[in-house]
Amino acid sequence: MGFTNLQYVQELGRGAFGSVVLAIDADSKQLMAVKKLPRASVQSRYTESELINHSLLRHPHIVKFHRAFLSPSNLNIVMEYVPDGSLLSFIQGNRQLSEGQARWLFQQLIIAVDYCHRKGVANRDIKLDNILLDRSVLGKADWPILKICDWGYAKHDAKSLAKSKVGTVAYMAPEIADLWSCGVVLYTMLVGGMPFRSVNSDNLGKSVLKLLDDMRAQRYTFPSHLSDAARDMVAQLLCPQPHRRMTIAEVLQHAWFTPGLPPSALSMNDTYLKLDRRCAQSEGEIQAIVTRAVLGGEQRDGGCCSSRAYAEAGAKAEARSLASRLSAEQPLRVL
């Protein structure tokens, strides 16, 4: 399982910062997702932060980081492949979810965010597009496993003040907080639409001011069928005053959140926090790769999605961690 010879299969998506392709390891036959960042667009500080933060995280509700490597044109990030698309696509296909479905997914999201914060990493860009789903684990199409997938805006040390202006505006509190974004995700799952209108690029300044004003005034509506407990959960998460906003500890005890939650779910993060960092690349190696990407140094890997340089380190790391992954890294299966 060294992922030593990745071969291109197809493009999965494309955005402002690059593309994501599906690749298969010719030896293990395992499918992988490869995020391809044009080397000319790589910013050392932010890219290095994204990769290192992602490499620190080992959790069943977070897409696994495997490694990074350079090709002549791109910085390539090899990650776990999650087969069933984004939460955004899932909601678009269902329009709005039942409270039971929304709770199931929200429980997984909060457990993952709690782990990240206790690990010292704040994501700062939690949104429907950055949450992927896997329906194969439980074999139930309407009850998928959830995984957070993008760490481009992540900040190490979740207790520090967020000063940089990053994230996606429609999900942001003025102070930028993960729990606010979780509230936006929850509202959208329950209602089938965003609580606040997105920014209009034709009149950006006026649109942003209106959006922030709507956030501060909590101008959103609930459908009549929504339970009082669900409304209370959303309202507390979308509270514009950070000191009054619900904490993760309070979410975990909320009357809407707890139904169907197995007792082990509240302690599962204690197990994952004790796991060693099992990544084939050290933080120093990741930093060196990003530096070479920025400065133009070349690490020849033999093609678009091929990397023999990873073979020895990857094989050893995977062998050491395989047994523990099979026993310890199981998703929240019985909510």
Coordinates of C-alpha atoms in Angstrom, one line a residue:
M1 CA 0.0 0.0 0.0
G2 CA 2.7 2.4 -0.9
F3 CA 0.8 4.3 -3.6
T4 CA 4.0 4.2 -5.6
N5 CA 2.7 4.3 -9.1
L6 CA -0.4 6.5 -9.4
Q7 CA -2.1 6.5 -12.8
Y8 CA -4.6 9.1 -14.0
V9 CA -8.2 8.0 -14.3
Q10 CA -10.3 11.1 -14.7
E11 CA -10.8 14.7 -13.4
L12 CA -13.1 15.0 -10.4
G13 CA -13.3 18.8 -10.2
R14 CA -11.7 22.1 -10.9
G15 CA -11.6 25.3 -9.0
A16 CA -9.8 28.6 -8.7
F17 CA -6.7 27.1 -7.2
G18 CA -6.3 24.0 -9.3
S19 CA -8.0 20.6 -10.0
V20 CA -8.6 17.3 -8.3
V21 CA -8.2 14.1 -10.3
L22 CA -8.9 10.5 -9.6
A23 CA -5.9 8.2 -9.7
I24 CA -5.3 4.5 -9.1
D25 CA -2.3 2.9 -7.6
A26 CA -1.1 0.4 -10.2
D27 CA 0.2 -1.9 -7.5
S28 CA -2.4 -1.8 -4.8
K29 CA -5.4 -1.0 -7.2
Q30 CA -6.5 1.5 -4.6
L31 CA -8.2 4.7 -5.8
M32 CA -6.8 8.0 -4.6
A33 CA -7.7 11.7 -5.0
V34 CA -4.9 13.9 -6.2
K35 CA -5.2 17.7 -5.7
K36 CA -3.1 19.4 -8.4
L37 CA -1.9 22.9 -7.7
P38 CA 0.0 24.7 -10.5
R39 CA 3.4 25.5 -9.2
A40 CA 3.2 29.1 -10.3
S41 CA 0.2 29.6 -8.0
V42 CA 1.7 28.0 -4.9
Q43 CA 2.1 30.4 -2.0
S44 CA 4.7 28.9 0.4
R45 CA 3.1 30.1 3.7
Y46 CA -0.5 29.0 3.0
T47 CA 0.2 25.8 1.1
E48 CA 2.7 24.6 3.7
S49 CA 0.2 25.4 6.5
E50 CA -2.5 23.4 4.6
L51 CA -0.4 20.4 4.1
I52 CA 1.1 20.3 7.6
N53 CA -2.3 20.8 9.3
H54 CA -3.9 18.1 7.2
S55 CA -1.0 15.7 7.9
L56 CA -1.5 16.1 11.6
L57 CA -5.1 14.8 11.5
R58 CA -6.1 11.1 11.8
H59 CA -9.8 10.7 12.1
P60 CA -12.5 8.7 10.3
H61 CA -14.5 11.8 9.5
I62 CA -11.6 13.7 8.0
V63 CA -10.2 12.8 4.5
K64 CA -6.8 11.2 5.0
F65 CA -3.7 13.0 3.8
H66 CA -1.1 10.6 2.3
R67 CA 1.7 12.7 0.9
A68 CA 2.7 15.5 -1.5
F69 CA 5.1 15.4 -4.4
L70 CA 6.2 17.6 -7.3
S71 CA 5.8 17.1 -11.0
P72 CA 7.2 19.5 -13.6
S73 CA 4.0 21.7 -13.6
N74 CA 2.2 20.9 -10.3
L75 CA 2.4 20.4 -6.6
N76 CA 0.4 17.2 -6.1
I77 CA -1.4 16.3 -2.9
V78 CA -2.4 12.6 -2.6
M79 CA -5.5 12.0 -0.4
E80 CA -8.1 9.5 0.4
Y81 CA -10.7 9.1 -2.3
V82 CA -14.3 9.6 -1.0
P83 CA -16.6 8.2 -3.8
D84 CA -20.1 9.8 -3.4
G85 CA -19.6 13.5 -3.9
S86 CA -20.2 16.5 -1.7
L87 CA -22.8 17.3 0.9
L88 CA -23.9 20.2 -1.4
S89 CA -24.7 17.6 -4.2
F90 CA -26.5 15.4 -1.7
I91 CA -28.7 18.3 -0.5
Q92 CA -29.4 19.4 -4.1
G93 CA -30.5 15.9 -4.9
N94 CA -32.8 15.7 -1.8
R95 CA -33.7 19.4 -1.6
Q96 CA -34.0 19.2 2.2
L97 CA -33.2 16.4 4.6
S98 CA -35.3 15.0 7.4
E99 CA -34.3 16.0 10.9
G100 CA -33.0 12.5 11.4
Q101 CA -30.8 12.6 8.3
A102 CA -29.5 16.1 9.2
R103 CA -28.8 15.0 12.7
W104 CA -26.9 11.9 11.6
L105 CA -24.6 14.1 9.4
F106 CA -24.3 16.9 11.8
Q107 CA -23.3 14.5 14.6
Q108 CA -20.4 13.4 12.5
L109 CA -19.4 16.9 11.5
I110 CA -19.4 18.1 15.1
I111 CA -17.4 15.1 16.3
A112 CA -14.8 15.8 13.6
V113 CA -14.6 19.6 14.4
D114 CA -14.3 18.8 18.1
Y115 CA -11.3 16.5 17.3
C116 CA -9.7 19.2 15.1
H117 CA -10.1 21.9 17.8
R118 CA -8.7 19.6 20.5
K119 CA -5.8 18.9 18.1
G120 CA -5.3 22.7 17.8
V121 CA -6.5 23.1 14.3
A122 CA -9.4 25.4 13.2
N123 CA -10.6 24.8 9.7
R124 CA -12.2 28.2 9.1
D125 CA -13.8 27.2 5.8
I126 CA -16.4 24.5 6.7
K127 CA -19.0 24.5 3.9
L128 CA -21.1 22.1 1.9
D129 CA -18.6 21.8 -0.9
N130 CA -15.8 20.8 1.5
I131 CA -17.7 18.0 3.1
L132 CA -17.6 14.6 1.2
L133 CA -19.8 11.6 1.6
D134 CA -19.3 7.8 1.4
R135 CA -22.4 5.7 1.1
S136 CA -20.5 2.4 0.8
V137 CA -19.5 2.0 4.5
L138 CA -22.9 1.3 5.9
G139 CA -24.6 0.3 2.6
K140 CA -27.4 2.9 3.2
A141 CA -27.6 5.5 0.5
D142 CA -29.5 8.0 2.7
W143 CA -27.2 7.6 5.7
P144 CA -23.7 8.2 4.4
I145 CA -20.4 8.6 6.3
L146 CA -19.2 12.2 6.3
K147 CA -15.6 13.5 5.9
I148 CA -14.2 17.0 5.9
C149 CA -11.9 17.4 3.0
D150 CA -10.3 20.9 2.5
W151 CA -7.7 22.5 4.8
G152 CA -6.6 25.4 2.7
Y153 CA -7.7 28.0 5.3
A154 CA -6.9 25.9 8.4
K155 CA -5.1 27.6 11.3
H156 CA -3.0 25.7 13.8
D157 CA -3.8 26.5 17.4
A158 CA -7.6 26.8 17.4
K159 CA -7.5 29.1 20.5
S160 CA -5.6 31.8 18.7
L161 CA -7.4 34.9 17.3
A162 CA -8.3 34.7 13.7
K163 CA -6.8 37.8 12.0
S164 CA -6.5 36.9 8.4
K165 CA -9.4 37.5 6.1
V166 CA -10.1 34.0 4.7
G167 CA -13.0 31.7 4.2
T168 CA -16.2 31.8 2.2
V169 CA -18.3 34.9 3.0
A170 CA -21.8 33.3 3.1
Y171 CA -20.6 30.8 5.8
M172 CA -18.6 33.3 7.9
A173 CA -19.5 35.1 11.1
P174 CA -17.9 38.5 11.2
E175 CA -15.4 36.9 13.6
I176 CA -14.8 33.8 11.5
A177 CA -15.7 30.7 13.5
D178 CA -16.1 27.1 12.7
L179 CA -19.2 26.7 14.8
W180 CA -20.9 29.5 12.9
S181 CA -20.2 27.6 9.7
C182 CA -21.5 24.4 11.2
G183 CA -24.7 26.3 11.9
V184 CA -25.0 27.4 8.3
V185 CA -24.4 23.8 7.2
L186 CA -27.1 22.6 9.6
Y187 CA -29.6 25.2 8.5
T188 CA -29.1 24.3 4.9
M189 CA -29.6 20.6 5.5
L190 CA -32.8 21.3 7.4
V191 CA -34.3 24.0 5.1
G192 CA -32.8 23.3 1.7
G193 CA -31.3 26.7 1.2
M194 CA -28.8 29.1 2.8
P195 CA -29.8 31.3 5.8
F196 CA -28.3 34.4 4.2
R197 CA -28.1 35.5 0.6
S198 CA -24.7 35.1 -1.1
V199 CA -22.6 38.1 -2.2
N200 CA -23.6 39.7 -5.5
S201 CA -20.4 40.3 -7.4
D202 CA -22.0 43.1 -9.4
N203 CA -22.3 45.3 -6.3
L204 CA -19.8 43.7 -4.0
G205 CA -19.5 46.4 -1.3
K206 CA -23.2 46.9 -0.9
S207 CA -23.9 43.2 -1.0
V208 CA -21.3 42.4 1.7
L209 CA -22.6 45.1 4.0
K210 CA -26.2 43.7 3.5
L211 CA -25.0 40.2 4.2
L212 CA -23.2 41.1 7.4
D213 CA -26.2 43.1 8.5
D214 CA -28.5 40.1 7.9
M215 CA -26.0 38.0 9.9
R216 CA -26.0 40.4 12.9
A217 CA -29.8 40.7 12.9
Q218 CA -30.3 36.9 12.4
R219 CA -32.6 37.5 9.5
Y220 CA -33.5 34.0 8.4
T221 CA -36.7 31.9 8.6
F222 CA -37.7 28.4 9.5
P223 CA -40.3 26.1 7.9
S224 CA -43.3 25.4 10.1
H225 CA -42.5 21.7 10.3
L226 CA -39.1 22.2 12.0
S227 CA -39.0 21.2 15.6
D228 CA -38.4 23.7 18.4
A229 CA -35.2 21.9 19.4
A230 CA -33.8 22.1 15.8
R231 CA -34.6 25.8 15.7
D232 CA -32.9 26.4 19.0
M233 CA -29.8 24.6 17.9
V234 CA -29.5 26.7 14.7
A235 CA -30.2 29.9 16.5
Q236 CA -27.6 29.3 19.1
L237 CA -25.0 28.4 16.5
L238 CA -25.8 31.5 14.3
C239 CA -25.6 33.9 17.3
P240 CA -23.6 36.9 16.0
Q241 CA -22.0 37.6 19.4
P242 CA -19.1 35.1 19.8
H243 CA -19.3 35.2 23.6
R244 CA -22.9 34.0 23.4
R245 CA -22.6 31.5 20.6
M246 CA -22.9 27.9 21.5
T247 CA -19.7 26.0 22.3
I248 CA -18.9 22.5 21.1
A249 CA -19.4 21.2 24.6
E250 CA -22.9 22.7 24.6
V251 CA -23.7 21.2 21.2
L252 CA -22.7 17.8 22.4
Q253 CA -25.2 18.0 25.2
H254 CA -28.0 19.7 23.3
A255 CA -31.5 18.0 23.2
W256 CA -31.6 18.0 19.4
F257 CA -28.1 16.6 19.0
T258 CA -28.1 13.7 21.4
P259 CA -30.9 11.4 20.1
G260 CA -29.4 8.2 18.6
L261 CA -25.9 9.2 19.6
P262 CA -24.1 6.1 20.9
P263 CA -22.3 6.6 24.3
S264 CA -19.0 5.8 22.7
A265 CA -19.3 8.8 20.3
L266 CA -18.6 11.3 23.1
S267 CA -15.3 9.6 24.0
M268 CA -14.2 8.5 20.6
N269 CA -12.0 11.5 20.1
D270 CA -10.0 10.7 23.2
T271 CA -8.8 7.6 21.3
Y272 CA -7.9 9.5 18.1
L273 CA -6.1 12.2 20.0
K274 CA -3.7 9.5 21.4
L275 CA -2.8 8.1 18.0
D276 CA 0.7 9.0 16.7
R277 CA 1.1 11.1 13.6
R278 CA 1.4 8.4 10.9
C279 CA 2.4 10.1 7.7
A280 CA 5.1 9.0 5.3
Q281 CA 6.4 12.5 5.2
S282 CA 7.7 14.6 8.1
E283 CA 6.8 18.3 8.5
G284 CA 10.3 19.1 7.3
E285 CA 9.9 17.1 4.2
I286 CA 6.6 18.8 3.4
Q287 CA 8.2 22.2 4.0
A288 CA 11.0 21.3 1.6
I289 CA 8.6 20.1 -1.1
V290 CA 6.6 23.4 -0.9
T291 CA 9.8 25.4 -1.0
R292 CA 11.0 23.6 -4.1
A293 CA 7.6 24.2 -5.7
V294 CA 7.9 28.0 -5.0
L295 CA 11.5 28.3 -6.0
G296 CA 11.4 26.1 -9.0
G297 CA 13.5 23.2 -7.8
E298 CA 12.3 20.0 -9.4
Q299 CA 11.5 16.7 -7.7
R300 CA 11.2 14.4 -10.7
D301 CA 8.4 11.8 -10.2
G302 CA 8.1 10.4 -13.7
G303 CA 4.8 11.9 -14.8
C304 CA 1.5 13.5 -13.9
C305 CA 0.6 11.1 -11.1
S306 CA 3.5 8.9 -10.5
S307 CA 6.0 8.9 -7.7
R308 CA 8.7 6.2 -7.1
A309 CA 10.3 8.4 -4.5
Y310 CA 7.5 7.6 -2.1
A311 CA 7.9 3.8 -2.4
E312 CA 10.1 3.0 0.6
A313 CA 8.8 5.5 3.1
G314 CA 5.2 5.0 2.1
A315 CA 5.4 1.2 2.3
K316 CA 7.0 1.3 5.8
A317 CA 4.5 3.8 7.1
E318 CA 1.5 1.9 5.8
A319 CA 2.8 -1.4 7.1
R320 CA 3.3 0.1 10.6
S321 CA -0.1 1.7 10.7
L322 CA -2.3 -0.9 8.9
A323 CA -3.1 -2.9 12.0
S324 CA -4.0 0.1 14.1
R325 CA -6.1 1.6 11.2
L326 CA -8.2 -1.5 10.8
S327 CA -9.0 -1.7 14.5
A328 CA -9.0 2.0 15.6
E329 CA -10.0 4.1 12.6
Q330 CA -13.6 3.1 12.3
P331 CA -16.3 5.8 11.6
L332 CA -19.2 6.5 13.8
R333 CA -21.3 3.6 12.5
V334 CA -24.3 3.4 14.8
L335 CA -25.7 6.8 15.5

